[in-house]
Coordinates of C-alpha atoms (C1' of nucleotides) in Angstrom, one line a residue:
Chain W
X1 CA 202.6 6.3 149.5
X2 CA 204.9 9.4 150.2
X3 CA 205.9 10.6 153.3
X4 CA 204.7 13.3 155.3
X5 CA 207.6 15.4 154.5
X6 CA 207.2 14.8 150.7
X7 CA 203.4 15.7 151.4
X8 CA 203.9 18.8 153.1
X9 CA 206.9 19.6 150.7
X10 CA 204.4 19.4 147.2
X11 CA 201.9 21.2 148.9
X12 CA 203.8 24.0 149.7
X13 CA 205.6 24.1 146.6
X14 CA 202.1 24.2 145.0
X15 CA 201.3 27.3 147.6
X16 CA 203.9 29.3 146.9
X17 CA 203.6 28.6 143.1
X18 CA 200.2 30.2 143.3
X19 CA 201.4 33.1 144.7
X20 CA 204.7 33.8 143.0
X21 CA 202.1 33.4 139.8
X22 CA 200.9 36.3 141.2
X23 CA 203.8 38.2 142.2
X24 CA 204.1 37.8 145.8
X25 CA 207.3 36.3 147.8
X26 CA 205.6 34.3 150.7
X27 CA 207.1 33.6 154.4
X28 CA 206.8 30.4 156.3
X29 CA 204.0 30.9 158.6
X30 CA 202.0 31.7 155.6
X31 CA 202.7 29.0 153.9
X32 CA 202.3 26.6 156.5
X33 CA 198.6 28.5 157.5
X34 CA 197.5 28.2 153.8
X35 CA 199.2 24.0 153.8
X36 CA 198.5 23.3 157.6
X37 CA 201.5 21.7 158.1
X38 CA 203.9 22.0 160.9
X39 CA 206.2 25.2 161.1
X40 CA 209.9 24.4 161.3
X41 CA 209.0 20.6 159.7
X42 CA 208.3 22.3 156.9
X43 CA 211.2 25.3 157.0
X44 CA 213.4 22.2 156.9
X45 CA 211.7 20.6 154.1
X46 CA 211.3 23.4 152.2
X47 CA 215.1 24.4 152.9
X48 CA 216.2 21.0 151.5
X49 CA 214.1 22.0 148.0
X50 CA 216.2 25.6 147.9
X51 CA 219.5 23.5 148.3
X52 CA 218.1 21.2 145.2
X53 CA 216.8 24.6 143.4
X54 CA 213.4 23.5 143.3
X55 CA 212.1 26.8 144.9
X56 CA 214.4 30.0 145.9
X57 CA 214.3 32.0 149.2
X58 CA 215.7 35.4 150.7
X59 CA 216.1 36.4 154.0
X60 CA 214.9 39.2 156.1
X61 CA 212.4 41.6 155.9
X62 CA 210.3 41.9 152.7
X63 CA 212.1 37.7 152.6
X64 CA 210.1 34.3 151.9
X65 CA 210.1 31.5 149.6
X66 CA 209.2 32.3 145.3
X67 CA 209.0 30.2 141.9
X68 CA 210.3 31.8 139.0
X69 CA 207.0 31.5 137.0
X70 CA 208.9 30.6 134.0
X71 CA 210.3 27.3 135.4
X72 CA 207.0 26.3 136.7
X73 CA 206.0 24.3 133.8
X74 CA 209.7 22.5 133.8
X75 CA 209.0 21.5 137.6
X76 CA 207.6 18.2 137.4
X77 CA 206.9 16.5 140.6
X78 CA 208.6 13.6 140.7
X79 CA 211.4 16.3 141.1
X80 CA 209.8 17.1 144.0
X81 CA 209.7 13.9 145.4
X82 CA 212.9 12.7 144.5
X83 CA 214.6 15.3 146.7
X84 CA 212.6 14.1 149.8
X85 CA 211.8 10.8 149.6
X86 CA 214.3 9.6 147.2
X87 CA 213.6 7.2 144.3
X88 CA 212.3 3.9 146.3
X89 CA 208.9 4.4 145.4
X90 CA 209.7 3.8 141.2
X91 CA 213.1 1.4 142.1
X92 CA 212.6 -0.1 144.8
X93 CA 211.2 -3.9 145.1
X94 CA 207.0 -4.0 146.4
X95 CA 208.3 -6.7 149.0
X96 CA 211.4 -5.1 150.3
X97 CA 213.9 -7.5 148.1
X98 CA 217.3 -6.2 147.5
X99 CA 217.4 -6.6 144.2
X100 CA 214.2 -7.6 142.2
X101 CA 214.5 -7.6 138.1
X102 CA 212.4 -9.4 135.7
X103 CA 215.2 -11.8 135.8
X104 CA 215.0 -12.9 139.6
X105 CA 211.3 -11.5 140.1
X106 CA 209.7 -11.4 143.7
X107 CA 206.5 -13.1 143.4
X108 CA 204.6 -9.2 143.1
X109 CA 207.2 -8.1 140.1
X110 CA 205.3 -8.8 137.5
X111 CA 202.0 -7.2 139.1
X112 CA 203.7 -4.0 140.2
X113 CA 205.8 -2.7 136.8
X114 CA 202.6 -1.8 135.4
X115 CA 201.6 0.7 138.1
X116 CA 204.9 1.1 139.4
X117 CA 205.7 2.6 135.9
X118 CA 202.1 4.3 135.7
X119 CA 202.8 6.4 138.6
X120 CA 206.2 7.3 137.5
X121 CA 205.2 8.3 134.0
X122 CA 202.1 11.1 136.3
X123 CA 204.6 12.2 138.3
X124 CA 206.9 13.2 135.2
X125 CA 204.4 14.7 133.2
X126 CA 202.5 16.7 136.0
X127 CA 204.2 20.2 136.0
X128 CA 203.9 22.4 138.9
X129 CA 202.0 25.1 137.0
X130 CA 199.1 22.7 136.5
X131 CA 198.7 22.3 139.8
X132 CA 199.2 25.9 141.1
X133 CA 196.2 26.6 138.4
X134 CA 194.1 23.9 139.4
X135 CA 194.2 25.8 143.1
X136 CA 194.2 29.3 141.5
X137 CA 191.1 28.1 139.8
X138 CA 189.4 26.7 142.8
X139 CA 189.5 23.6 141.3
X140 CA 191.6 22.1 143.3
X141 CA 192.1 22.6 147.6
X142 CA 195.2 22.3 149.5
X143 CA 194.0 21.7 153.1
X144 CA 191.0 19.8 154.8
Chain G
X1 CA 204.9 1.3 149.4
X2 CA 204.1 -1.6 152.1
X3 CA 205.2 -1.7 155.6
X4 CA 208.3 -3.7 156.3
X5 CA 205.7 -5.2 158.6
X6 CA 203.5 -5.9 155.6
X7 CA 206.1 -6.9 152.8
X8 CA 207.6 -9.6 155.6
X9 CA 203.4 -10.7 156.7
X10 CA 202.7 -11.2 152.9
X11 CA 206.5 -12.9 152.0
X12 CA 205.8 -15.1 154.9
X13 CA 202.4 -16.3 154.1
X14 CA 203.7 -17.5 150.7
X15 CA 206.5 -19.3 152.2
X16 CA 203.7 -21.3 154.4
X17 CA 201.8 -21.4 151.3
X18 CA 203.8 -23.5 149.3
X19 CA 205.0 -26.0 152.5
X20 CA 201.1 -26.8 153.2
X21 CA 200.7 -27.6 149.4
X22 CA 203.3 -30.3 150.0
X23 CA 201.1 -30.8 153.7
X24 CA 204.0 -30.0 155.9
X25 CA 203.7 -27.7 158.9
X26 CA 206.2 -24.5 158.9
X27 CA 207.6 -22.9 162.5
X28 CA 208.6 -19.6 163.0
X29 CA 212.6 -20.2 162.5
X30 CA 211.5 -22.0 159.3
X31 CA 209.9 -19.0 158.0
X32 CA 212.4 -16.3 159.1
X33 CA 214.9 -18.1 157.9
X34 CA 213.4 -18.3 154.1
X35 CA 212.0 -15.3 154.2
X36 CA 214.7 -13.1 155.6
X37 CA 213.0 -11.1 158.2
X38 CA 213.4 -10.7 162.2
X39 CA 212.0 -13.5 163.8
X40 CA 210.1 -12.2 166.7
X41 CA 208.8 -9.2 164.9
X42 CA 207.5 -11.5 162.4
X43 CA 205.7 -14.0 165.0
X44 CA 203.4 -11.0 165.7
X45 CA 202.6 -10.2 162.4
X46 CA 201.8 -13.9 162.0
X47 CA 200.1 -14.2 165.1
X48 CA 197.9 -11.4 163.9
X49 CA 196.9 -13.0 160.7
X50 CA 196.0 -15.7 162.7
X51 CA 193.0 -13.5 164.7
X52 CA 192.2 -12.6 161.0
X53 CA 191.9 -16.2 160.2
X54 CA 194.1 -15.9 156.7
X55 CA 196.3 -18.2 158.6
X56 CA 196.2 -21.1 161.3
X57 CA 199.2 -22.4 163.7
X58 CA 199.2 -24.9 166.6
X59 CA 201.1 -24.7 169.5
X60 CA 203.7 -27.6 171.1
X61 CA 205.4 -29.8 169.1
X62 CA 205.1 -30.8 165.7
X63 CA 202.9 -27.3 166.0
X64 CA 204.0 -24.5 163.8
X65 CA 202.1 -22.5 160.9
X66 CA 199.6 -23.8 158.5
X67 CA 196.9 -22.9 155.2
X68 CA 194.0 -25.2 154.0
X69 CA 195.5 -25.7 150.2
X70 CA 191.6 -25.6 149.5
X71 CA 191.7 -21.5 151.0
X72 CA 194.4 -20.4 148.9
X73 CA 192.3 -19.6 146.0
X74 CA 190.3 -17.3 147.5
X75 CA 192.8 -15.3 149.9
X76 CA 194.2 -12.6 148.2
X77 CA 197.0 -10.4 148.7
X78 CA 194.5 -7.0 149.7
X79 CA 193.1 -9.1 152.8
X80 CA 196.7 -9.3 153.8
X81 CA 197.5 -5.8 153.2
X82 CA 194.6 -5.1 154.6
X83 CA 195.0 -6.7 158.2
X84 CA 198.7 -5.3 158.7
X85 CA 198.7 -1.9 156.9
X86 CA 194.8 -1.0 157.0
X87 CA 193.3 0.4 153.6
X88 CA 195.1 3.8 153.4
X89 CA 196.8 2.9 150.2
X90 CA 193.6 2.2 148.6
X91 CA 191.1 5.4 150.4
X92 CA 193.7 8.2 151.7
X93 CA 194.7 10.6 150.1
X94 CA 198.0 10.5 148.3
X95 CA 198.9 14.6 149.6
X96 CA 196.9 13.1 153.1
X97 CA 193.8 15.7 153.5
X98 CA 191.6 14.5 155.6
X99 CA 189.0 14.1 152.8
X100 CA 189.5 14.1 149.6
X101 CA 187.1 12.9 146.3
X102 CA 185.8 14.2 143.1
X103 CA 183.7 17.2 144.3
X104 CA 186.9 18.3 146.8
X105 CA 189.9 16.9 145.3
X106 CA 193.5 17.7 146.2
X107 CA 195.8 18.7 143.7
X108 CA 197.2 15.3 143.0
X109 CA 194.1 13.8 143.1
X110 CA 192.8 12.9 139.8
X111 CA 196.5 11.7 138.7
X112 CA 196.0 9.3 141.5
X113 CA 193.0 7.8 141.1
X114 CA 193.7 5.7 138.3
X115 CA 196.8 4.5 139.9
X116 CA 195.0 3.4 143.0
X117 CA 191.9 1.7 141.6
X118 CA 194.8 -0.6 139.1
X119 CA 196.7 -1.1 142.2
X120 CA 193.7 -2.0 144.3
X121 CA 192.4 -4.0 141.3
X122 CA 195.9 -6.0 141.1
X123 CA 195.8 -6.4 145.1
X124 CA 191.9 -8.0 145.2
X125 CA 193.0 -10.1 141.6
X126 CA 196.2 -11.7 143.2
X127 CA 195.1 -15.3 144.8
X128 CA 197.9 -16.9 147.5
X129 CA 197.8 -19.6 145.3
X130 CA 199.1 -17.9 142.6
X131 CA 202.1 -16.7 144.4
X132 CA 202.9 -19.9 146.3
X133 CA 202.8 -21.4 143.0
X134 CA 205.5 -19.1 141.1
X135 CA 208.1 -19.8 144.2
X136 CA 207.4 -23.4 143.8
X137 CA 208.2 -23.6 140.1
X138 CA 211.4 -21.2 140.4
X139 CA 209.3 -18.3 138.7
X140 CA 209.9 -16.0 141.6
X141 CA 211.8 -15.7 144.8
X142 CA 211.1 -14.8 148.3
X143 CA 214.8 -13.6 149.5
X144 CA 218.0 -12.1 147.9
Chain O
dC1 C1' 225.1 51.2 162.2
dT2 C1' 221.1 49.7 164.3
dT3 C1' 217.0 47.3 164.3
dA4 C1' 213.4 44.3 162.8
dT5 C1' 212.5 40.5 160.0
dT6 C1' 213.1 36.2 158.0
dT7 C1' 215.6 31.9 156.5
dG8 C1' 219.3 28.5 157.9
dC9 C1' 220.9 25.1 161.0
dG10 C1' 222.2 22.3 164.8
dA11 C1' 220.5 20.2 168.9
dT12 C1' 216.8 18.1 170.9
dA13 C1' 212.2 15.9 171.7
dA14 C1' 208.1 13.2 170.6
dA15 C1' 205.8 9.7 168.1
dA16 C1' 205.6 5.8 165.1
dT17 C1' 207.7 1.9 163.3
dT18 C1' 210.6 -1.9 163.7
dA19 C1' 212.8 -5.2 166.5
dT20 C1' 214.1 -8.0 170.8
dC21 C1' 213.4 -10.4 175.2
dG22 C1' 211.4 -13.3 178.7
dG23 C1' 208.1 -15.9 180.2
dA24 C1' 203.1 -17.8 180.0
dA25 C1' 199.9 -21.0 177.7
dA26 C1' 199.1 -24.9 174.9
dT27 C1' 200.1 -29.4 173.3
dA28 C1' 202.3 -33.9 171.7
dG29 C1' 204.6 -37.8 173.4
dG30 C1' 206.7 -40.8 176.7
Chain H
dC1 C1' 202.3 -36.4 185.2
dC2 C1' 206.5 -34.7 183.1
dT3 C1' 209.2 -32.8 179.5
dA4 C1' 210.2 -30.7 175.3
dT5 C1' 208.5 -27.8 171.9
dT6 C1' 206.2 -24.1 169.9
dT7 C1' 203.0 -20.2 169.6
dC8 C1' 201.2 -16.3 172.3
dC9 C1' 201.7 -12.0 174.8
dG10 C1' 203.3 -8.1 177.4
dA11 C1' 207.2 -5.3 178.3
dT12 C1' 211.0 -3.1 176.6
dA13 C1' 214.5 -1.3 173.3
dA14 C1' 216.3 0.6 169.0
dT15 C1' 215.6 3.1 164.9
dT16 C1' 213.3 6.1 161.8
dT17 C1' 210.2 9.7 161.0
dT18 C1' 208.0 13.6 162.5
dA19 C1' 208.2 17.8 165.0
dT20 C1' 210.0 21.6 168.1
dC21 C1' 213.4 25.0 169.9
dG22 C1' 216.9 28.5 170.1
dC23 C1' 220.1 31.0 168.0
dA24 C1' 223.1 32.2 164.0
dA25 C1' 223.3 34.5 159.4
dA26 C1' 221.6 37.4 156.1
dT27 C1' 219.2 41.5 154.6
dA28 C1' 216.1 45.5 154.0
dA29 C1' 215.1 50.1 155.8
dG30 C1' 215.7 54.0 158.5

DNA sequence: CTTATTTGCGATAAAATTATCGGAAATAGG
DNA sequence: CCTATTTCCGATAATTTTATCGCAAATAAG
């Protein structure tokens, strides 16, 4: 469904959410220990969401990666996922046409709006505070 | 969503579809041709849905591609998906731990299940018959 | 100003996916 | 049998995605 990039990109977001909930700036080799996802992988990934002002960093000592708590309810995730895998998954055609409308229909069109739309409208309306609770809560795990 | 592999194994499949309903035999050039995809990278994929048995081809002349009209009914679109891309869409996880379900979920994970269980639904509900029949009547297309 | 720390960034490498090529195996027809 | 045709199959190549490495840039603290 999403890439690994976007994978590892939403769970670290959801990481350092928790913890900039909490008051703490975060570095990478934290983040990537608490996601288990590769090191620099991820520094790109998450570098690409501070250039997209999904997530802000500082460098140096006493550095890392923080959420503004107050934006965390307006950061949906399809924000998220937009910025690293693009918008294929809600746009694009199920069988790869280049253009594929109800008009001129490939024969899974009519079968995929429905979900197509589904998952569009979850990713819009899930926040990224819900899901840093849901982990704050220990309702919810990040790694496996 | 799919593969490339996948969207071209399921576009191609149609296309044969709807030439055995009219009892002809399709080749490979045929199919590429209608379908818009490479043509040895699609001989595999066919050739692989042929150990699966959701297809059956003959070698040598007047050889080529062929499905029993009386099979289409009952192959659906999942078995395709199934043989090329494996069930990941349907049983991974959509942030990829290596398990996730209802007692350990990830943070995504009961957004997603809804979504997966309609798509899986719509996969296992979609007959071959049903698509070969919307490119026959104009109703859909394979190629744009 | 110097040092230690941490992100940013370009180059590179590894792995997976997509795609091509050449020839072997099968088969229909003369 | 011989030839033409067509799928099958292994090797290889190209592209994309995933991942690593080394160093530059920034910054906090002494």
């Amino acid at each position: 469904m999403f890439s690994k990039a976007c994978e590892y990109g939403i769970k670290a977001m959801i990481y350092v959410a928790t913890q900039s909930l909490k008051g703490d700036r975060v570095k990478i080799g934290d983040i990537v220990e608490k996601v288990g996802s590769p090191e620099a992988f991820t520094a790109k990934i998450l570098s690409d969401l501070v250039k997209n002002g999904l997530i802000e960093s500082l460098k140096g000592p006493y550095g890392g990666f923080a959420i503004q708590p107050a934006k965390m309810e307006s950061i949906k995730v399809i924000q998220i996922v937009s910025v690293i895998d693009g918008d294929s998954i809600f746009r694009g055609c199920g069988l790869g046409l280049a253009e594929c409308n109800a008009l001129e229909p490939c024969p899974m069109h009519s079968k995929f709006v429905k979900i197509r739309s589904e998952l569009k409208k979850a990713l819009e309306t899930t926040s990224l505070l819900e899901l840093a609770n849901g982990i704050k809560t220990g309702k919810t795990i990040l790694i496996r």
